[in-house]
Short mmCIF file of C-alpha atoms in Angstrom, two decimals:
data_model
loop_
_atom_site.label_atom_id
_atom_site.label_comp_id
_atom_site.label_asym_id
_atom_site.label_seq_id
_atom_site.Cartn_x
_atom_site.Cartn_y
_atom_site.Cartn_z
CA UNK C 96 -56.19 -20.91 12.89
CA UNK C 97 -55.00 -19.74 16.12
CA UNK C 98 -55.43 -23.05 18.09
CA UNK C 99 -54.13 -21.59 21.61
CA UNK C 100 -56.61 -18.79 21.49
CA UNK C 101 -59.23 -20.58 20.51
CA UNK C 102 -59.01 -23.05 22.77
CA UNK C 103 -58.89 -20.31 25.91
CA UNK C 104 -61.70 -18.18 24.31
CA UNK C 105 -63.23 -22.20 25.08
CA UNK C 106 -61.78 -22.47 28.34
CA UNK C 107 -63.62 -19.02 29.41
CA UNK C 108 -66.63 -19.61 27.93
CA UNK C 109 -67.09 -22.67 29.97
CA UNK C 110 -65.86 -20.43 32.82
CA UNK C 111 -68.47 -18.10 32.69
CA UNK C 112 -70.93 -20.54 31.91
CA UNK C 113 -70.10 -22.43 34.99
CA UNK C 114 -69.69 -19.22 37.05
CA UNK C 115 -65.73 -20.10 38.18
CA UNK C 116 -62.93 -18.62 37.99
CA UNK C 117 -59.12 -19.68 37.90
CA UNK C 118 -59.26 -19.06 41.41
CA UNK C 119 -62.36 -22.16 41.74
CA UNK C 120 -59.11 -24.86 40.38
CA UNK C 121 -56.11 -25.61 42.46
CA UNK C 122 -53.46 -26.29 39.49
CA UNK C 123 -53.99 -25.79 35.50
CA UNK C 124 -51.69 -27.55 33.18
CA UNK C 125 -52.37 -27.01 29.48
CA UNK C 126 -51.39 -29.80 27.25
CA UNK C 127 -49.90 -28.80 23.53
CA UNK C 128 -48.90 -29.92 20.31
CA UNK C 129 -46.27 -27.15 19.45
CA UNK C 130 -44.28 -26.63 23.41
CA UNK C 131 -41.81 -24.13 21.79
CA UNK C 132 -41.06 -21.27 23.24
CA UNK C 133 -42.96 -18.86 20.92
CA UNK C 134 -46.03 -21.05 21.25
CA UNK C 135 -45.57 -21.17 25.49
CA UNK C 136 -45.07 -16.94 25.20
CA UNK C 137 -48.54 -16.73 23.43
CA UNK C 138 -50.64 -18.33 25.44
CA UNK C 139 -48.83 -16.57 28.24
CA UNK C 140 -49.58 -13.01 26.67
CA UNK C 141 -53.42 -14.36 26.28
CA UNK C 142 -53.64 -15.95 30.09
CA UNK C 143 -55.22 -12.64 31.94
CA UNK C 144 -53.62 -11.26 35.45
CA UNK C 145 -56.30 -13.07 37.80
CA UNK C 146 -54.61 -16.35 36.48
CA UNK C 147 -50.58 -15.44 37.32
CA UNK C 148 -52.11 -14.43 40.81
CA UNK C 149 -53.13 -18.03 41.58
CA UNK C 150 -51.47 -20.44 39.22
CA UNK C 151 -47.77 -20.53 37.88
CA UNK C 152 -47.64 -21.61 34.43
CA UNK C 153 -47.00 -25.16 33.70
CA UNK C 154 -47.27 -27.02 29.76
CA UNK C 155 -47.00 -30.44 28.55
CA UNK C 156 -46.62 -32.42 25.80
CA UNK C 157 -49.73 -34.30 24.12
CA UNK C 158 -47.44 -37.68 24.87
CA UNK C 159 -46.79 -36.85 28.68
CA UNK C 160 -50.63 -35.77 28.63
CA UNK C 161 -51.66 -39.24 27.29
CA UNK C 162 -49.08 -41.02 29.33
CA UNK C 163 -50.54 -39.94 32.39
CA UNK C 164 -54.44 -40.18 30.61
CA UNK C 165 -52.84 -44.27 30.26
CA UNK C 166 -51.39 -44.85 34.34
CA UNK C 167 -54.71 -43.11 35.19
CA UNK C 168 -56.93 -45.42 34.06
CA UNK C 169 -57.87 -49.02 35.82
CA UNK C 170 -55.14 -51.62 35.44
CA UNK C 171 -56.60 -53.30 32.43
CA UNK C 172 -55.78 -50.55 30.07
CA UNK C 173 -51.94 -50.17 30.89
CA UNK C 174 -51.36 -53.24 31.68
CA UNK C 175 -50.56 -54.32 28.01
CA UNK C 176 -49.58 -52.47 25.48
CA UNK C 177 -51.85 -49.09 24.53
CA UNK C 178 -51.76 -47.84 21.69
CA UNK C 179 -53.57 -44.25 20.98
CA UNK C 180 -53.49 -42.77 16.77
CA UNK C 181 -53.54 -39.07 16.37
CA UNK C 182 -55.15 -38.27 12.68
CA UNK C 183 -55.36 -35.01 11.78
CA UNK C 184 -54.45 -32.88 8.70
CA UNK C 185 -53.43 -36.17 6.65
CA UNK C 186 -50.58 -36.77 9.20
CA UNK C 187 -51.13 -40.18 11.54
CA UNK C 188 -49.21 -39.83 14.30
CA UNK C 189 -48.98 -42.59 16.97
CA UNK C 190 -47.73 -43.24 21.15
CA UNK C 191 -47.59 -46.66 22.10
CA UNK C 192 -47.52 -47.35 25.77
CA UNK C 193 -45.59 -50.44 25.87
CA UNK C 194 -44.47 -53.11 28.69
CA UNK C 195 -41.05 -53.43 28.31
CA UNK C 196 -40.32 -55.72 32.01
CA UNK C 197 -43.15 -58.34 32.88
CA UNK C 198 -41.54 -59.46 35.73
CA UNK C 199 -43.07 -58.42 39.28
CA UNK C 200 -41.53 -55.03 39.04
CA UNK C 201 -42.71 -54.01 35.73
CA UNK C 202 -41.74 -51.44 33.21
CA UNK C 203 -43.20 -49.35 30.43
CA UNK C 204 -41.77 -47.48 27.27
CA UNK C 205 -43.53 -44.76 25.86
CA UNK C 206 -42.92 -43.45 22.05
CA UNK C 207 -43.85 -40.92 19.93
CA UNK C 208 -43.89 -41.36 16.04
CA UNK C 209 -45.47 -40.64 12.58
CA UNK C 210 -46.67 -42.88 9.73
CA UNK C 211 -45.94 -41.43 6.41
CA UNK C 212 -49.53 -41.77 4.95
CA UNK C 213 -48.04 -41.09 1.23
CA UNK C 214 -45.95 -44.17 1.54
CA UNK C 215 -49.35 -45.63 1.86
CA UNK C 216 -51.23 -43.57 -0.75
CA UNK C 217 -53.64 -42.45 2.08
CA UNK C 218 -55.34 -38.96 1.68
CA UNK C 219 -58.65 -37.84 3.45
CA UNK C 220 -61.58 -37.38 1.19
CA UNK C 221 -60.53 -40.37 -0.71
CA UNK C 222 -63.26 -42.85 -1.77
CA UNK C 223 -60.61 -45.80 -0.49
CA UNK C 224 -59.47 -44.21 2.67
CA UNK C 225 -61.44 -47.26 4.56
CA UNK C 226 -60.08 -49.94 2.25
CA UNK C 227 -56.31 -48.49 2.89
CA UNK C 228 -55.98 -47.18 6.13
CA UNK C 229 -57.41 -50.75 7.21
CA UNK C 230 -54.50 -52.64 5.18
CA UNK C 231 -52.27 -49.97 7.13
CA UNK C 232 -53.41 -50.75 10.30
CA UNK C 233 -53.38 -54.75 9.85
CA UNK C 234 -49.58 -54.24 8.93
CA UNK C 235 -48.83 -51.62 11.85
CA UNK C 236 -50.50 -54.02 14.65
CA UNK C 237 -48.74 -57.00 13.49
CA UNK C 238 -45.51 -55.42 14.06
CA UNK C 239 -46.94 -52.79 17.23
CA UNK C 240 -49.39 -55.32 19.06
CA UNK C 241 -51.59 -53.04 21.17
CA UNK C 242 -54.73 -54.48 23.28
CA UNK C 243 -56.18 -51.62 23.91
CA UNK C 244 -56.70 -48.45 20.98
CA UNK C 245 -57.37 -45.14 21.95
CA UNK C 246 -58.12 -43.07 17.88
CA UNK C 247 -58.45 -39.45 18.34
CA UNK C 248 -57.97 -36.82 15.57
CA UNK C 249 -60.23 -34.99 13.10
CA UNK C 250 -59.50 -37.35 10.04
CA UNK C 251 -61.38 -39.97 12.43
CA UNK C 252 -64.59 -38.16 11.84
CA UNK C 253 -67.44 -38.92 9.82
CA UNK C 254 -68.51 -42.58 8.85
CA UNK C 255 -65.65 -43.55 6.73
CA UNK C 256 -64.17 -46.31 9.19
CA UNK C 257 -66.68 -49.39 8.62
CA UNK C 258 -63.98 -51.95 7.46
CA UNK C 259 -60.82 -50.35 9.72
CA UNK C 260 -63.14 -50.19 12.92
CA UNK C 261 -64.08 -53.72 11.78
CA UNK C 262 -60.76 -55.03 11.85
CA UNK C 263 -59.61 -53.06 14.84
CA UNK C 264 -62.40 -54.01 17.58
CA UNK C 265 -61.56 -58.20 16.99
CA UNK C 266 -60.28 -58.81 20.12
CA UNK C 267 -59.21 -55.81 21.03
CA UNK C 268 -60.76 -52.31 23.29
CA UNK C 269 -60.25 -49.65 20.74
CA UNK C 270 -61.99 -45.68 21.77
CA UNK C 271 -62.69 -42.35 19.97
CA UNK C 272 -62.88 -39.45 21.71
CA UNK C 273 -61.03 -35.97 20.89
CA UNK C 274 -60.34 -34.98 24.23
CA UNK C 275 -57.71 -37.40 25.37
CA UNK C 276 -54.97 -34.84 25.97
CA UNK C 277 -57.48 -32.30 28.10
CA UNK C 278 -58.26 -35.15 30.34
CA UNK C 279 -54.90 -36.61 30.70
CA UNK C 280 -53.70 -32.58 31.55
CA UNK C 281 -56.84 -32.82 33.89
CA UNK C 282 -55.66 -35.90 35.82
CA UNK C 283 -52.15 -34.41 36.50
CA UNK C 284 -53.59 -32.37 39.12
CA UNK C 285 -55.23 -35.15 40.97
CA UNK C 286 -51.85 -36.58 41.42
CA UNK C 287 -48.95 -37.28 38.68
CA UNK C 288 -47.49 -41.06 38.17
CA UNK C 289 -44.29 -42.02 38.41
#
């Protein structure tokens, strides 16, 4: 699946729906997965002409997206550590927002990693997925405390998470949502942190 142009032929349906135009927005990032080269050059061949004449072209990452999605956000939710799980196509991957200075002039870490679900025998569609990826997450979060849990990703979907949502909501703020990297793009333009 061609994931950049379907998520433009998206981006212009809303357009159209909404009656704007690229020329109705003052910047446009586009937050994505794959920032290689090849993968910046096609969605440049798909943006149309009425887009170059307004915008220049800017991409970034899904961590810098969430990153600024994090420092966005009222004080309580990067003020600790923030954790956010990307689960899709039986790969977990994980950023942790992290306070690495408590002192008055504080400091944060951000990392980007993967869990190797195999080591873990966790596969989608399995009738224990809920039973392991809870014992997963009980020995991540002892290790990676996080106070506030952002889970976006298509393996999230459904109603398989009874015992890991369980597990993950005591005593902590834990959200789904699959469009934390559009909104964290979306908040660049409003003003970038440092």
């Amino acid at each position: 699946e061609d994931y950049i142009a379907n998520g433009i032929f998206y981006v212009r349906k809303y357009m159209e729906a909404n009656h704007l135009g690229w020329t109705d927005y003052q910047s446009v990032y586009f937050s994505m997965e794959d920032t290689s080269e090849e993968s910046r050059d096609h969605l440049k061949e798909i943006l149309d002409e009425e887009f170059f004449k307004r915008h220049s072209f800017q991409v970034i990452t899904r961590l810098r997206a969430f990153v600024e999605y994090v420092f966005h956000q009222e004080r309580v939710v990067w003020d600790r550590n923030t954790l956010l799980m990307d689960y899709s196509e039986n790969r977990l991957r994980y950023i942790m927002v992290e306070q690495i200075r408590r002192s008055k002039q504080k400091a944060y870490r951000a990392s980007l990693k993967e869990i190797k679900l195999e080591d873990y025998d966790i596969e989608e569609g399995d009738p224990e997925l809920d039973y392991k990826f809870s014992r997963l997450m009980k020995q991540f979060l002892i290790k990676n405390p996080a106070h506030i849990i952002f889970l976006t990703g298509k393996g999230f979907e459904g109603n398989w998470m009874k015992r890991t949502l369980t597990y993950l909501c005591a005593g902590r703020r834990v959200f789904l949502g699959q469009n934390l990297y559009a909104n964290g793009a979306c908040l660049i333009g409003t003003g970038s942190i440092s």
